[in-house]
Amino acid sequence: MQEATFLILTALADGTQHGYGIITEVRQISGGRVKLRAGTLYTALDRLRADGLIGVDREEIVEGRLRRYYRLTPDGTAVLAEEAARLHANATAALRRLNPGLAGGAA
Amino acid sequence: MSEQVISSEQARLERGYRRILACYPRSFRRDNEGEILAVLLDTAEPGQVRVGLAEAWDLIRGGVRMRLWPAMPRPRAVRAAVTLMLAGAAAELAALLTVIATLGSVRAAVAARDTAAAHALLVHQVAVMVGAPVAVGLWLWLAWAIGRGEDWARLVSVACFLLMSLSVIGVLAQDAVAFAPASMIAAAVVWILGLSSVALIFTPAAGRYYRLRAVQQ
């Protein structure tokens, strides 16, 4: 899974977000490192919707413009949990090898 | 700065974004253009009147990608067939590179005065150098069309597979001795890739996908 995709799913993990909300959430989650652009965001949202990982929660009109809120589907939650566990296991293994003294410590 | 100036700047920026969004598929624009415009205007710098190079590139890339490879739920059989067809293209490319890397072997055979072997090798090498680039193109083109759900691509795939089978049989019948074990194995691998991808795109699940796509288009 690409990092942008992972971060978009993460941004939706604890509630619904609209497009601009996802961009600000992703920036915050990544500590300011990942600044999603609109083209990247909407190509990813289009693909995630086709794959059934996210869905449209509701639509609002704000200042004459459509605002669409997205949410994770059960499939999306499962895929994100699986990917997070995989990354976590890899990161733990890397840290354990880098710091053998800390093995079994504050993991 | 007066309200009026701000709104005319915003209108100019919005026109710029709309022009670039034209590279997205019509159906996607109908459903999403207003929403993307709102996000683009929300993320624009204050006082910005022109679309930046980086954001223009990002938008165009997304549009081209969406046109070439539209996001849609593809059955597992179709995804597997596309992967096998890409593997077919890779195998043909590997055959081509091998032949280019071993061009010297003909000269070596000539130097060893083994003209029969040199002749057989030369014929094989010319065939691969001409045929492989065409085959790579065909595999890639068919993988693309099969993934997009084009029903005609299934018939073209069968036709290509039959032609490939005939040429393999023809070559084997003619001069089996001339072939190195490596090129026999390569031909077998490519043939099996072709057989499996044709089998996959005619499974019932794949058939439903192609009928659904025919209705959508």
Coordinates of N, CA and C in Angstrom, one line a residue, chain B residues 24 36 153 161 207:
Chain B
Y24 N -9.7 15.3 -17.0 CA -10.3 14.1 -16.3 C -11.5 13.6 -17.2
I36 N -13.8 19.1 -6.1 CA -12.3 19.3 -6.3 C -12.0 20.8 -6.4
A153 N -11.2 -7.4 -26.7 CA -9.8 -7.8 -26.4 C -9.7 -9.3 -26.0
F161 N -3.3 -16.0 -29.1 CA -2.8 -17.3 -28.5 C -2.8 -18.4 -29.5
G207 N -16.6 -13.2 -17.3 CA -17.6 -13.0 -18.3 C -18.6 -12.0 -17.8

